[in-house]
Short mmCIF file of C-alpha atoms in Angstrom, two decimals:
data_model
loop_
_atom_site.label_atom_id
_atom_site.label_comp_id
_atom_site.label_asym_id
_atom_site.label_seq_id
_atom_site.Cartn_x
_atom_site.Cartn_y
_atom_site.Cartn_z
CA UNK A 458 0.00 0.00 0.00
CA UNK A 459 0.96 3.56 -0.41
CA UNK A 460 0.14 4.65 3.09
CA UNK A 461 3.75 5.02 4.16
CA UNK A 462 4.29 7.53 1.41
CA UNK A 463 1.18 9.56 2.13
CA UNK A 464 2.10 10.01 5.76
CA UNK A 465 5.68 11.06 5.15
CA UNK A 466 5.18 13.65 2.42
CA UNK A 467 5.24 17.30 3.32
CA UNK A 468 2.65 19.68 1.95
CA UNK A 469 5.27 21.20 -0.28
CA UNK A 470 5.84 17.80 -1.81
CA UNK A 471 2.31 17.23 -2.84
CA UNK A 472 2.98 18.57 -6.32
CA UNK A 473 4.87 15.36 -7.03
CA UNK A 474 1.95 13.17 -6.06
CA UNK A 475 0.00 11.49 -8.84
CA UNK A 476 -3.45 10.17 -8.10
CA UNK A 477 -4.92 6.97 -9.47
CA UNK A 478 -8.25 5.28 -8.99
CA UNK A 479 -8.02 1.59 -9.88
CA UNK A 480 -4.83 -0.13 -9.08
CA UNK A 481 -3.41 0.37 -5.65
CA UNK A 482 0.25 -0.13 -6.27
CA UNK A 483 3.49 1.44 -5.23
CA UNK A 484 7.08 1.03 -6.14
CA UNK A 485 9.64 1.73 -3.40
CA UNK A 486 12.08 3.01 -5.96
CA UNK A 487 9.78 5.89 -6.72
CA UNK A 488 10.71 7.53 -3.45
CA UNK A 489 14.36 7.50 -4.47
CA UNK A 490 13.77 9.02 -7.89
CA UNK A 491 11.99 12.00 -9.34
CA UNK A 492 9.06 9.88 -10.47
CA UNK A 493 5.73 10.85 -8.94
CA UNK A 494 4.37 8.60 -6.21
CA UNK A 495 1.15 6.91 -7.25
CA UNK A 496 -1.52 7.55 -4.68
CA UNK A 497 -5.28 7.84 -4.66
CA UNK A 498 -7.26 10.65 -3.10
CA UNK A 499 -7.69 8.62 0.07
CA UNK A 500 -3.95 8.98 0.66
CA UNK A 501 -3.75 12.71 0.10
CA UNK A 502 -1.47 14.43 2.59
CA UNK A 503 -3.38 15.69 5.62
CA UNK A 504 -2.62 16.92 9.08
CA UNK A 505 -3.16 14.40 11.89
CA UNK A 506 -3.72 11.55 9.45
CA UNK A 507 -6.37 9.17 10.92
CA UNK A 508 -4.71 6.29 9.07
CA UNK A 509 -1.68 6.48 11.37
CA UNK A 510 -3.55 6.81 14.66
CA UNK A 511 -2.81 4.17 17.25
CA UNK A 512 -4.66 0.88 17.18
CA UNK A 513 -6.16 1.72 20.58
CA UNK A 514 -7.70 4.94 19.26
CA UNK A 515 -9.02 3.19 16.16
CA UNK A 516 -10.52 0.39 18.26
CA UNK A 517 -12.23 2.95 20.50
CA UNK A 518 -13.79 4.59 17.44
CA UNK A 519 -14.90 1.18 16.15
CA UNK A 520 -16.48 0.41 19.53
CA UNK A 521 -18.37 3.72 19.70
CA UNK A 522 -19.85 3.56 16.21
CA UNK A 523 -20.74 -0.11 16.72
CA UNK A 524 -22.65 0.83 19.87
CA UNK A 525 -24.44 3.55 17.95
CA UNK A 526 -25.33 1.19 15.12
CA UNK A 527 -26.65 -1.38 17.60
CA UNK A 528 -29.28 0.98 19.04
CA UNK A 529 -30.14 2.01 15.47
CA UNK A 530 -30.78 -1.65 14.70
CA UNK A 531 -32.72 -2.17 17.92
CA UNK A 532 -34.95 0.81 17.26
CA UNK A 533 -36.46 -0.80 14.17
CA UNK A 534 -38.39 -3.62 15.82
CA UNK A 535 -38.01 -3.20 19.57
CA UNK A 536 -41.58 -1.86 19.38
CA UNK A 537 -43.02 -5.15 18.06
CA UNK A 538 -43.67 -6.86 21.43
CA UNK A 539 -45.39 -3.69 22.65
CA UNK A 540 -47.77 -3.39 19.68
CA UNK A 541 -50.70 -5.04 21.46
CA UNK A 542 -50.47 -2.60 24.38
CA UNK A 543 -50.06 0.37 22.03
CA UNK A 544 -53.16 -0.66 20.06
CA UNK A 545 -55.19 -1.01 23.24
CA UNK A 546 -54.06 2.13 25.07
CA UNK A 547 -53.93 4.47 22.08
CA UNK A 548 -56.97 3.01 20.30
CA UNK A 549 -54.88 2.23 17.22
CA UNK A 550 -55.50 -0.25 14.43
CA UNK A 551 -53.16 -2.93 13.13
CA UNK A 552 -52.79 -0.79 10.00
CA UNK A 553 -51.51 2.10 12.11
CA UNK A 554 -48.92 -0.18 13.71
CA UNK A 555 -47.85 -1.56 10.34
CA UNK A 556 -47.53 1.99 9.00
CA UNK A 557 -45.30 3.02 11.91
CA UNK A 558 -42.93 0.14 11.12
CA UNK A 559 -42.83 0.50 7.33
CA UNK A 560 -42.36 4.28 7.47
CA UNK A 561 -39.57 3.84 10.01
CA UNK A 562 -37.77 1.46 7.63
CA UNK A 563 -38.30 3.75 4.64
CA UNK A 564 -37.00 6.88 6.38
CA UNK A 565 -34.12 5.10 8.09
CA UNK A 566 -33.03 3.76 4.72
CA UNK A 567 -33.21 7.01 2.75
CA UNK A 568 -32.36 9.80 5.19
CA UNK A 569 -28.66 8.79 5.30
CA UNK A 570 -28.30 10.45 1.88
CA UNK A 571 -28.86 13.80 3.62
CA UNK A 572 -26.60 12.97 6.57
CA UNK A 573 -23.84 11.84 4.23
CA UNK A 574 -23.83 15.10 2.29
CA UNK A 575 -23.73 17.12 5.52
CA UNK A 576 -20.86 14.99 6.85
CA UNK A 577 -18.80 15.77 3.74
CA UNK A 578 -19.06 19.49 4.58
CA UNK A 579 -19.28 19.65 8.36
CA UNK A 580 -17.46 16.45 9.31
CA UNK A 581 -18.49 13.17 10.89
CA UNK A 582 -18.68 14.22 14.54
CA UNK A 583 -21.13 17.07 13.87
CA UNK A 584 -23.52 14.67 12.12
CA UNK A 585 -23.22 12.01 14.80
CA UNK A 586 -24.10 14.47 17.56
CA UNK A 587 -26.93 16.13 15.64
CA UNK A 588 -28.53 12.87 14.53
CA UNK A 589 -28.33 11.17 17.93
CA UNK A 590 -29.82 14.25 19.60
CA UNK A 591 -32.70 14.01 17.11
CA UNK A 592 -33.12 10.32 17.95
CA UNK A 593 -33.23 11.03 21.69
CA UNK A 594 -35.87 13.74 21.23
CA UNK A 595 -38.00 11.49 19.03
CA UNK A 596 -37.76 8.58 21.48
CA UNK A 597 -38.72 10.75 24.45
CA UNK A 598 -41.79 12.16 22.70
CA UNK A 599 -42.93 8.66 21.66
CA UNK A 600 -42.61 7.59 25.30
CA UNK A 601 -45.09 10.26 26.41
CA UNK A 602 -47.41 10.17 23.38
CA UNK A 603 -51.16 9.99 23.87
CA UNK A 604 -52.17 9.46 20.23
CA UNK A 605 -51.06 6.99 17.57
CA UNK A 606 -50.56 9.85 15.11
CA UNK A 607 -47.90 11.39 17.33
CA UNK A 608 -46.25 7.97 17.76
CA UNK A 609 -46.04 7.53 13.98
CA UNK A 610 -44.67 11.05 13.49
CA UNK A 611 -42.03 10.69 16.19
CA UNK A 612 -41.05 7.21 14.96
CA UNK A 613 -40.20 8.96 11.69
CA UNK A 614 -38.05 11.44 13.64
CA UNK A 615 -36.44 8.50 15.44
CA UNK A 616 -35.71 6.84 12.10
CA UNK A 617 -34.09 9.98 10.70
CA UNK A 618 -31.93 10.35 13.80
CA UNK A 619 -30.85 6.72 13.98
CA UNK A 620 -30.02 6.49 10.28
CA UNK A 621 -26.84 8.56 10.22
CA UNK A 622 -24.61 5.89 11.70
CA UNK A 623 -25.53 3.48 8.88
CA UNK A 624 -24.14 5.90 6.28
CA UNK A 625 -21.16 7.50 7.95
CA UNK A 626 -20.22 4.62 10.25
CA UNK A 627 -18.74 2.73 7.30
CA UNK A 628 -17.27 5.98 5.97
CA UNK A 629 -15.60 6.57 9.35
CA UNK A 630 -13.96 3.15 9.09
CA UNK A 631 -12.82 4.04 5.57
CA UNK A 632 -11.26 7.19 7.04
CA UNK A 633 -9.08 5.25 9.48
CA UNK A 634 -8.44 1.84 7.88
CA UNK A 635 -6.68 0.84 4.69
CA UNK A 636 -8.61 -1.15 2.04
CA UNK A 637 -6.88 -4.42 2.95
CA UNK A 638 -8.22 -4.08 6.52
CA UNK A 639 -11.74 -2.96 5.74
CA UNK A 640 -13.37 -6.32 5.20
CA UNK A 641 -12.52 -7.43 8.72
CA UNK A 642 -13.45 -4.11 10.31
CA UNK A 643 -16.67 -3.80 8.32
CA UNK A 644 -17.57 -7.28 9.50
CA UNK A 645 -16.99 -6.38 13.15
CA UNK A 646 -18.84 -3.07 12.80
CA UNK A 647 -21.80 -4.47 10.92
CA UNK A 648 -22.30 -7.34 13.38
CA UNK A 649 -23.67 -4.85 15.93
CA UNK A 650 -26.81 -3.69 14.06
CA UNK A 651 -27.39 -7.26 12.89
CA UNK A 652 -28.16 -8.24 16.47
CA UNK A 653 -30.95 -5.66 16.54
CA UNK A 654 -33.64 -7.81 14.88
CA UNK A 655 -32.92 -10.53 17.46
CA UNK A 656 -32.29 -8.53 20.61
CA UNK A 657 -35.08 -6.05 19.87
CA UNK A 658 -37.93 -8.48 20.59
CA UNK A 659 -36.15 -9.76 23.72
CA UNK A 660 -35.60 -6.29 25.20
CA UNK A 661 -38.98 -5.06 24.00
CA UNK A 662 -40.78 -8.09 25.39
CA UNK A 663 -39.05 -7.94 28.78
CA UNK A 664 -39.63 -4.20 29.19
CA UNK A 665 -43.24 -4.38 28.05
CA UNK A 666 -44.12 -7.32 30.30
CA UNK A 667 -42.20 -5.96 33.29
CA UNK A 668 -43.18 -2.28 33.00
CA UNK A 669 -45.12 -0.97 30.00
CA UNK A 670 -44.71 -0.15 26.33
CA UNK A 671 -43.47 3.32 27.27
CA UNK A 672 -40.46 1.79 29.03
CA UNK A 673 -39.25 0.53 25.65
CA UNK A 674 -38.75 4.07 24.40
CA UNK A 675 -37.32 5.39 27.68
CA UNK A 676 -34.75 2.60 27.32
CA UNK A 677 -33.84 3.98 23.87
CA UNK A 678 -33.57 7.50 25.35
CA UNK A 679 -31.06 6.28 27.96
CA UNK A 680 -29.00 4.30 25.45
CA UNK A 681 -29.02 7.22 23.03
CA UNK A 682 -27.81 9.54 25.79
CA UNK A 683 -24.89 7.26 26.60
CA UNK A 684 -23.87 7.12 22.93
CA UNK A 685 -24.24 10.90 22.61
CA UNK A 686 -21.84 11.45 25.51
CA UNK A 687 -19.39 8.94 24.04
CA UNK A 688 -19.30 10.85 20.74
CA UNK A 689 -19.09 14.19 22.52
CA UNK A 690 -16.14 13.38 24.78
CA UNK A 691 -14.37 10.33 23.32
CA UNK A 692 -14.76 10.58 19.55
CA UNK A 693 -12.27 12.52 17.45
CA UNK A 694 -13.43 13.52 13.99
CA UNK A 695 -11.90 11.38 11.23
CA UNK A 696 -13.07 13.49 8.30
CA UNK A 697 -10.41 15.25 6.21
CA UNK A 698 -11.49 17.72 3.54
CA UNK A 699 -8.53 16.93 1.29
CA UNK A 700 -9.70 13.32 0.98
CA UNK A 701 -13.31 14.08 0.10
CA UNK A 702 -14.29 14.20 -3.56
CA UNK A 703 -17.63 15.69 -2.53
CA UNK A 704 -16.00 18.51 -0.59
CA UNK A 705 -13.63 19.31 -3.42
CA UNK A 706 -16.55 19.27 -5.83
CA UNK A 707 -18.29 22.01 -3.85
CA UNK A 708 -15.02 23.86 -3.35
CA UNK A 709 -14.34 23.78 -7.07
CA UNK A 710 -17.79 25.21 -7.77
CA UNK A 711 -17.22 28.02 -5.28
CA UNK A 712 -13.83 28.83 -6.78
CA UNK A 713 -15.33 29.04 -10.26
CA UNK A 714 -17.95 31.43 -8.92
CA UNK A 715 -15.24 33.59 -7.39
CA UNK A 716 -13.25 33.66 -10.61
CA UNK A 717 -16.30 34.58 -12.67
CA UNK A 718 -17.17 37.44 -10.30
CA UNK A 719 -13.64 38.84 -10.15
CA UNK A 720 -12.71 37.50 -6.73
CA UNK A 721 -9.25 37.26 -5.22
CA UNK A 722 -6.25 36.90 -7.51
CA UNK A 723 -5.19 33.89 -5.49
CA UNK A 724 -8.46 32.19 -6.24
CA UNK A 725 -8.12 33.04 -9.94
CA UNK A 726 -4.78 31.26 -10.07
CA UNK A 727 -6.10 27.98 -8.74
CA UNK A 728 -6.67 25.90 -11.85
CA UNK A 729 -9.20 23.19 -12.39
CA UNK A 730 -6.50 20.52 -12.13
CA UNK A 731 -5.43 21.83 -8.75
CA UNK A 732 -8.85 21.44 -7.26
CA UNK A 733 -10.16 18.28 -8.90
CA UNK A 734 -13.15 16.33 -7.68
CA UNK A 735 -16.70 16.16 -8.89
CA UNK A 736 -18.77 18.84 -10.46
CA UNK A 737 -22.40 19.30 -9.57
CA UNK A 738 -23.62 16.60 -11.94
CA UNK A 739 -20.71 14.29 -12.68
CA UNK A 740 -17.71 12.82 -10.97
CA UNK A 741 -14.28 13.75 -12.20
CA UNK A 742 -11.61 11.10 -11.79
CA UNK A 743 -9.43 13.10 -9.42
CA UNK A 744 -7.36 10.05 -8.60
CA UNK A 745 -6.14 9.63 -12.17
CA UNK A 746 -4.51 13.02 -12.75
CA UNK A 747 -1.82 15.25 -11.29
CA UNK A 748 -3.36 17.54 -8.75
CA UNK A 749 -2.46 19.79 -5.89
CA UNK A 750 -4.36 19.46 -2.66
CA UNK A 751 -5.92 22.92 -2.38
CA UNK A 752 -4.86 23.66 1.18
CA UNK A 753 -4.85 27.47 0.70
CA UNK A 754 -8.26 27.33 -0.94
CA UNK A 755 -9.65 25.18 1.84
CA UNK A 756 -8.47 27.70 4.42
CA UNK A 757 -9.71 30.72 2.49
CA UNK A 758 -13.21 29.45 1.75
CA UNK A 759 -15.71 28.28 4.33
CA UNK A 760 -18.49 26.07 3.05
CA UNK A 761 -21.90 26.05 4.69
CA UNK A 762 -25.02 23.91 4.82
CA UNK A 763 -26.32 25.82 1.81
CA UNK A 764 -23.60 24.13 -0.25
CA UNK A 765 -24.98 20.68 0.52
CA UNK A 766 -26.76 19.01 -2.38
CA UNK A 767 -26.67 15.23 -2.07
CA UNK A 768 -28.54 14.36 -5.24
CA UNK A 769 -25.84 14.90 -7.91
CA UNK A 770 -23.46 12.60 -6.02
CA UNK A 771 -26.28 10.10 -5.40
CA UNK A 772 -27.19 9.88 -9.08
CA UNK A 773 -23.52 9.78 -10.07
CA UNK A 774 -23.07 6.66 -7.94
CA UNK A 775 -26.25 5.01 -9.22
CA UNK A 776 -25.34 5.78 -12.84
CA UNK A 777 -22.35 3.45 -12.68
CA UNK A 778 -23.44 -0.01 -13.75
CA UNK A 779 -21.11 -1.80 -11.33
CA UNK A 780 -22.55 0.18 -8.42
CA UNK A 781 -26.16 -0.30 -9.53
CA UNK A 782 -25.90 -4.10 -9.70
CA UNK A 783 -24.30 -4.31 -6.26
CA UNK A 784 -26.85 -1.90 -4.80
CA UNK A 785 -29.74 -4.02 -6.08
CA UNK A 786 -28.12 -7.18 -4.70
CA UNK A 787 -27.60 -5.43 -1.35
CA UNK A 788 -31.21 -4.25 -1.30
CA UNK A 789 -32.53 -7.77 -1.91
CA UNK A 790 -30.33 -9.20 0.86
CA UNK A 791 -31.49 -6.59 3.36
CA UNK A 792 -35.15 -6.96 2.37
CA UNK A 793 -34.89 -10.71 2.96
CA UNK A 794 -33.55 -10.05 6.45
CA UNK A 795 -36.54 -7.88 7.35
CA UNK A 796 -39.01 -10.27 5.77
CA UNK A 797 -37.72 -13.34 7.60
CA UNK A 798 -37.70 -11.72 11.05
CA UNK A 799 -41.10 -10.12 10.52
CA UNK A 800 -42.88 -13.24 9.26
CA UNK A 801 -41.05 -15.66 11.55
CA UNK A 802 -42.38 -13.82 14.60
CA UNK A 803 -45.88 -14.21 13.21
CA UNK A 804 -45.37 -17.91 12.42
CA UNK A 805 -44.06 -18.61 15.92
CA UNK A 806 -47.02 -16.80 17.48
CA UNK A 807 -49.70 -18.44 15.31
CA UNK A 808 -48.45 -22.01 15.01
CA UNK A 809 -46.05 -22.53 17.93
CA UNK A 810 -47.97 -20.42 20.49
CA UNK A 811 -44.81 -18.49 21.46
CA UNK A 812 -44.95 -15.23 23.40
CA UNK A 813 -42.76 -12.23 22.62
CA UNK A 814 -39.86 -13.37 24.80
CA UNK A 815 -39.72 -16.89 23.37
CA UNK A 816 -39.99 -15.48 19.85
CA UNK A 817 -37.04 -13.20 20.53
CA UNK A 818 -34.97 -16.14 21.75
CA UNK A 819 -35.71 -18.10 18.56
CA UNK A 820 -34.86 -15.09 16.38
CA UNK A 821 -31.59 -14.81 18.29
CA UNK A 822 -30.45 -17.81 16.21
CA UNK A 823 -30.78 -15.64 13.11
CA UNK A 824 -28.94 -12.77 14.79
CA UNK A 825 -26.08 -15.00 15.94
CA UNK A 826 -25.80 -16.40 12.41
CA UNK A 827 -25.63 -12.87 11.01
CA UNK A 828 -22.93 -11.82 13.49
CA UNK A 829 -20.86 -14.94 12.74
CA UNK A 830 -21.28 -14.46 8.99
CA UNK A 831 -20.37 -10.78 9.20
CA UNK A 832 -17.24 -11.35 11.28
CA UNK A 833 -15.93 -14.42 9.47
CA UNK A 834 -17.04 -13.21 6.05
CA UNK A 835 -15.20 -9.92 6.56
CA UNK A 836 -11.99 -11.71 7.48
CA UNK A 837 -12.32 -14.07 4.53
CA UNK A 838 -12.91 -11.06 2.26
CA UNK A 839 -9.65 -9.46 3.38
CA UNK A 840 -7.73 -12.73 3.01
CA UNK A 841 -9.10 -13.22 -0.49
CA UNK A 842 -8.15 -9.69 -1.49
CA UNK A 843 -4.61 -10.14 -0.09
CA UNK A 844 -4.17 -13.47 -1.91
CA UNK A 845 -5.33 -12.14 -5.27
CA UNK A 846 -3.29 -8.99 -4.85
CA UNK A 847 -0.13 -11.02 -4.21
CA UNK A 848 -0.85 -13.18 -7.25
CA UNK A 849 -1.30 -10.01 -9.32
CA UNK A 850 2.14 -8.62 -8.55
CA UNK A 851 1.06 -6.43 -5.65
CA UNK A 852 -1.63 -4.57 -7.59
CA UNK A 853 -5.28 -4.77 -6.60
CA UNK A 854 -8.63 -3.45 -7.75
CA UNK A 855 -11.95 -3.43 -5.85
CA UNK A 856 -13.63 -6.25 -7.77
CA UNK A 857 -11.10 -8.75 -6.44
CA UNK A 858 -12.88 -8.64 -3.08
CA UNK A 859 -16.08 -10.12 -4.53
CA UNK A 860 -14.30 -13.41 -5.20
CA UNK A 861 -14.81 -14.17 -1.50
CA UNK A 862 -18.60 -14.37 -1.95
CA UNK A 863 -18.47 -17.51 -4.12
CA UNK A 864 -18.02 -19.83 -1.16
CA UNK A 865 -21.43 -18.85 0.24
CA UNK A 866 -23.38 -18.45 -2.99
CA UNK A 867 -24.28 -22.09 -3.50
CA UNK A 868 -25.51 -22.66 0.05
CA UNK A 869 -27.37 -19.41 0.71
CA UNK A 870 -30.44 -20.13 -1.51
CA UNK A 871 -30.53 -23.72 -0.22
CA UNK A 872 -30.62 -22.52 3.38
CA UNK A 873 -33.54 -20.22 2.56
CA UNK A 874 -35.46 -23.07 0.91
CA UNK A 875 -34.71 -25.22 3.96
CA UNK A 876 -36.14 -22.54 6.23
CA UNK A 877 -39.19 -22.21 3.97
CA UNK A 878 -40.24 -25.79 4.31
CA UNK A 879 -39.40 -26.46 7.94
CA UNK A 880 -41.74 -23.56 8.72
CA UNK A 881 -44.35 -24.74 6.25
CA UNK A 882 -44.39 -28.24 7.72
CA UNK A 883 -44.32 -26.95 11.34
CA UNK A 884 -41.41 -29.21 12.30
CA UNK A 885 -39.59 -29.09 15.64
CA UNK A 886 -38.44 -25.62 16.65
CA UNK A 887 -34.80 -26.79 16.72
CA UNK A 888 -34.89 -27.21 12.94
CA UNK A 889 -36.28 -23.69 12.55
CA UNK A 890 -33.41 -22.33 14.67
CA UNK A 891 -30.80 -24.20 12.63
CA UNK A 892 -32.16 -22.94 9.30
CA UNK A 893 -32.44 -19.40 10.66
CA UNK A 894 -28.80 -19.53 11.72
CA UNK A 895 -27.55 -20.67 8.33
CA UNK A 896 -29.80 -18.30 6.40
CA UNK A 897 -28.39 -15.38 8.40
CA UNK A 898 -24.80 -16.64 8.31
CA UNK A 899 -24.64 -17.14 4.54
CA UNK A 900 -26.57 -14.06 3.43
CA UNK A 901 -24.52 -11.70 5.59
CA UNK A 902 -21.26 -13.44 4.56
CA UNK A 903 -22.05 -12.22 1.04
CA UNK A 904 -23.33 -8.82 2.15
CA UNK A 905 -20.17 -7.94 4.09
CA UNK A 906 -18.04 -8.23 0.96
CA UNK A 907 -20.48 -6.20 -1.14
CA UNK A 908 -20.53 -3.43 1.47
CA UNK A 909 -16.72 -3.28 1.53
CA UNK A 910 -16.76 -3.27 -2.28
CA UNK A 911 -19.09 -0.25 -2.37
CA UNK A 912 -16.58 1.65 -0.22
CA UNK A 913 -13.51 0.50 -2.18
CA UNK A 914 -15.06 1.19 -5.60
CA UNK A 915 -16.04 4.77 -4.75
CA UNK A 916 -12.82 6.35 -3.58
CA UNK A 917 -13.19 9.76 -1.98
CA UNK A 918 -16.98 9.49 -1.65
CA UNK A 919 -17.41 6.45 0.58
CA UNK A 920 -19.96 8.19 2.80
CA UNK A 921 -22.35 8.91 -0.08
CA UNK A 922 -21.77 5.44 -1.55
CA UNK A 923 -22.81 3.80 1.74
CA UNK A 924 -25.74 6.21 2.05
CA UNK A 925 -26.89 5.23 -1.44
CA UNK A 926 -26.58 1.60 -0.41
CA UNK A 927 -28.73 2.37 2.65
CA UNK A 928 -31.30 4.05 0.42
CA UNK A 929 -31.66 0.94 -1.74
CA UNK A 930 -31.88 -1.24 1.36
CA UNK A 931 -34.61 0.93 2.83
CA UNK A 932 -36.70 0.96 -0.35
CA UNK A 933 -36.43 -2.79 -0.83
CA UNK A 934 -37.15 -3.49 2.84
CA UNK A 935 -40.18 -1.16 2.77
CA UNK A 936 -41.67 -3.13 -0.11
CA UNK A 937 -40.77 -6.46 1.53
CA UNK A 938 -42.52 -5.55 4.79
CA UNK A 939 -45.62 -4.28 2.99
CA UNK A 940 -46.10 -7.46 0.92
CA UNK A 941 -44.76 -10.07 3.37
CA UNK A 942 -47.98 -10.78 5.27
CA UNK A 943 -50.29 -10.91 2.21
CA UNK A 944 -47.89 -13.31 0.50
CA UNK A 945 -47.48 -15.39 3.65
CA UNK A 946 -51.25 -15.70 3.94
CA UNK A 947 -51.63 -16.56 0.26
CA UNK A 948 -48.77 -18.99 -0.47
CA UNK A 949 -47.50 -19.83 2.99
CA UNK A 950 -43.95 -19.79 4.32
CA UNK A 951 -42.95 -22.49 1.84
CA UNK A 952 -44.00 -20.52 -1.22
CA UNK A 953 -42.84 -17.15 0.14
CA UNK A 954 -39.31 -18.23 0.94
CA UNK A 955 -38.93 -20.39 -2.15
CA UNK A 956 -39.62 -17.13 -3.98
CA UNK A 957 -37.03 -15.39 -1.82
CA UNK A 958 -34.49 -18.11 -2.67
CA UNK A 959 -35.04 -17.31 -6.35
CA UNK A 960 -34.48 -13.59 -5.70
CA UNK A 961 -31.28 -14.38 -3.83
CA UNK A 962 -30.06 -16.34 -6.87
CA UNK A 963 -30.75 -13.22 -8.98
CA UNK A 964 -28.74 -11.11 -6.51
CA UNK A 965 -25.85 -13.58 -6.66
CA UNK A 966 -25.83 -13.46 -10.46
CA UNK A 967 -25.55 -9.68 -10.28
CA UNK A 968 -22.58 -9.94 -7.92
CA UNK A 969 -20.88 -12.40 -10.27
CA UNK A 970 -21.44 -10.03 -13.19
CA UNK A 971 -19.72 -7.25 -11.25
CA UNK A 972 -16.90 -9.62 -10.28
CA UNK A 973 -16.14 -10.40 -13.93
CA UNK A 974 -17.32 -7.25 -15.73
CA UNK A 975 -17.30 -4.59 -13.04
CA UNK A 976 -13.77 -3.32 -13.57
CA UNK A 977 -14.40 -2.60 -17.25
CA UNK A 978 -17.73 -0.97 -16.44
CA UNK A 979 -16.16 1.19 -13.75
CA UNK A 980 -13.27 2.32 -15.94
CA UNK A 981 -15.64 3.12 -18.80
CA UNK A 982 -17.80 5.18 -16.44
CA UNK A 983 -14.78 7.10 -15.18
CA UNK A 984 -13.67 7.91 -18.72
CA UNK A 985 -17.16 8.94 -19.78
CA UNK A 986 -17.52 11.24 -16.78
CA UNK A 987 -14.12 12.81 -17.46
CA UNK A 988 -15.09 13.52 -21.05
CA UNK A 989 -18.32 15.19 -19.95
CA UNK A 990 -16.44 17.39 -17.50
CA UNK A 991 -13.72 18.27 -20.01
CA UNK A 992 -16.38 19.28 -22.53
CA UNK A 993 -17.66 21.99 -20.18
#
């Protein structure tokens, strides 16, 4: 990797840095000659480089954002065991309860696009604190609500507040870890919210039975407060403006405005190649050209919230075929996760006569499988990338990571079909637990690599890439939750999850297409975007 070079260069030496996007390679001899060092924008020279922080500081950051992501995962369905009490006390209908859940999923999936754009201007810590404060306020108001309308409205506020960590948590890890470490760290980080669907019913059931449904949301207020204090006092911002394509895009736009209005001479002398980055509608391949990190410009110009426009970057990411296929595959995987936990709880209640607490304990098998798949799949992803990189002469490209998904692709649809028919035939609960474990283990094994790929394939805009991924997940999960019960009633668990197995096969085919064709698609997109920008 080129990290040793990026941390040792002085700012005056940045003019000899050449940025590349695909192949992460470095020749030691380059430091002894006048040849430019090949780096990407993620290795631009910055003060207090997060990549060289101590392992203890990095681990602390990983622990904090994992804790935040866990309560975000819990908040989705911790309400489920309390639904009966809510209906009774607030005179709500089952449709109202279903709406509160589906809207929560939709908002939590799509609001990260806004948080991501803000984080690329104001930094990660600002967004963490603002979003968690919003979550705490929403949770407190739900806890004292007297009408179902207010509960639904404040659940939306909760969803918006809890969603930030899903977008910028992965981006924070990209700020501090090198690509060859990200699979493992993404696996550890993502295992926390994966426990939410399993722990949520347990905590929600215990609090509802022991106290009342309002205690569920006071519990979220307390947990949110603890996380807020952790970010306030223990978290150091990892965002660096020089490494953000989005920031430099906005900066470039501001500099052009200054030049056109006769601003400072210094601003006039900063050329397009010195600033680089995206424009408002397309992404420029800043990693593949000589550029100067615009430190003077960054100090002279202060960007504000008015400069935030997430949609050009969002559509730029979606417009790349390699991204689109992975995003669809990710959305299907996440939608399956919501569908299986939602319908399984209903199956256990209707046919096994399980209460909320017992249901949560059964669903814990799925959560444990997800955590194991996330952790082990992340490590296997990194090992696969390192092996292929060594075989390729020390050069790597993001698509190599997807090779690690093959080992789980054959068994994942089979595990889903197995779950479908053990539920359909109402066999012993032990068989249901086993199939839940393997369904979670194998699906998340695949998902961990695709999430790391989304980060690796979108250098300099990892936050928006993960936010776009979250948006697709939220949309797919919203649809899955809305149609799950009608399909379950019509074709049963056997038919529903045989259908899901077919959709998982489709998702796997998309991942394989990106594995074999994605590099060419990505390079063609980069070239096309450069040509559009050069034509302006």
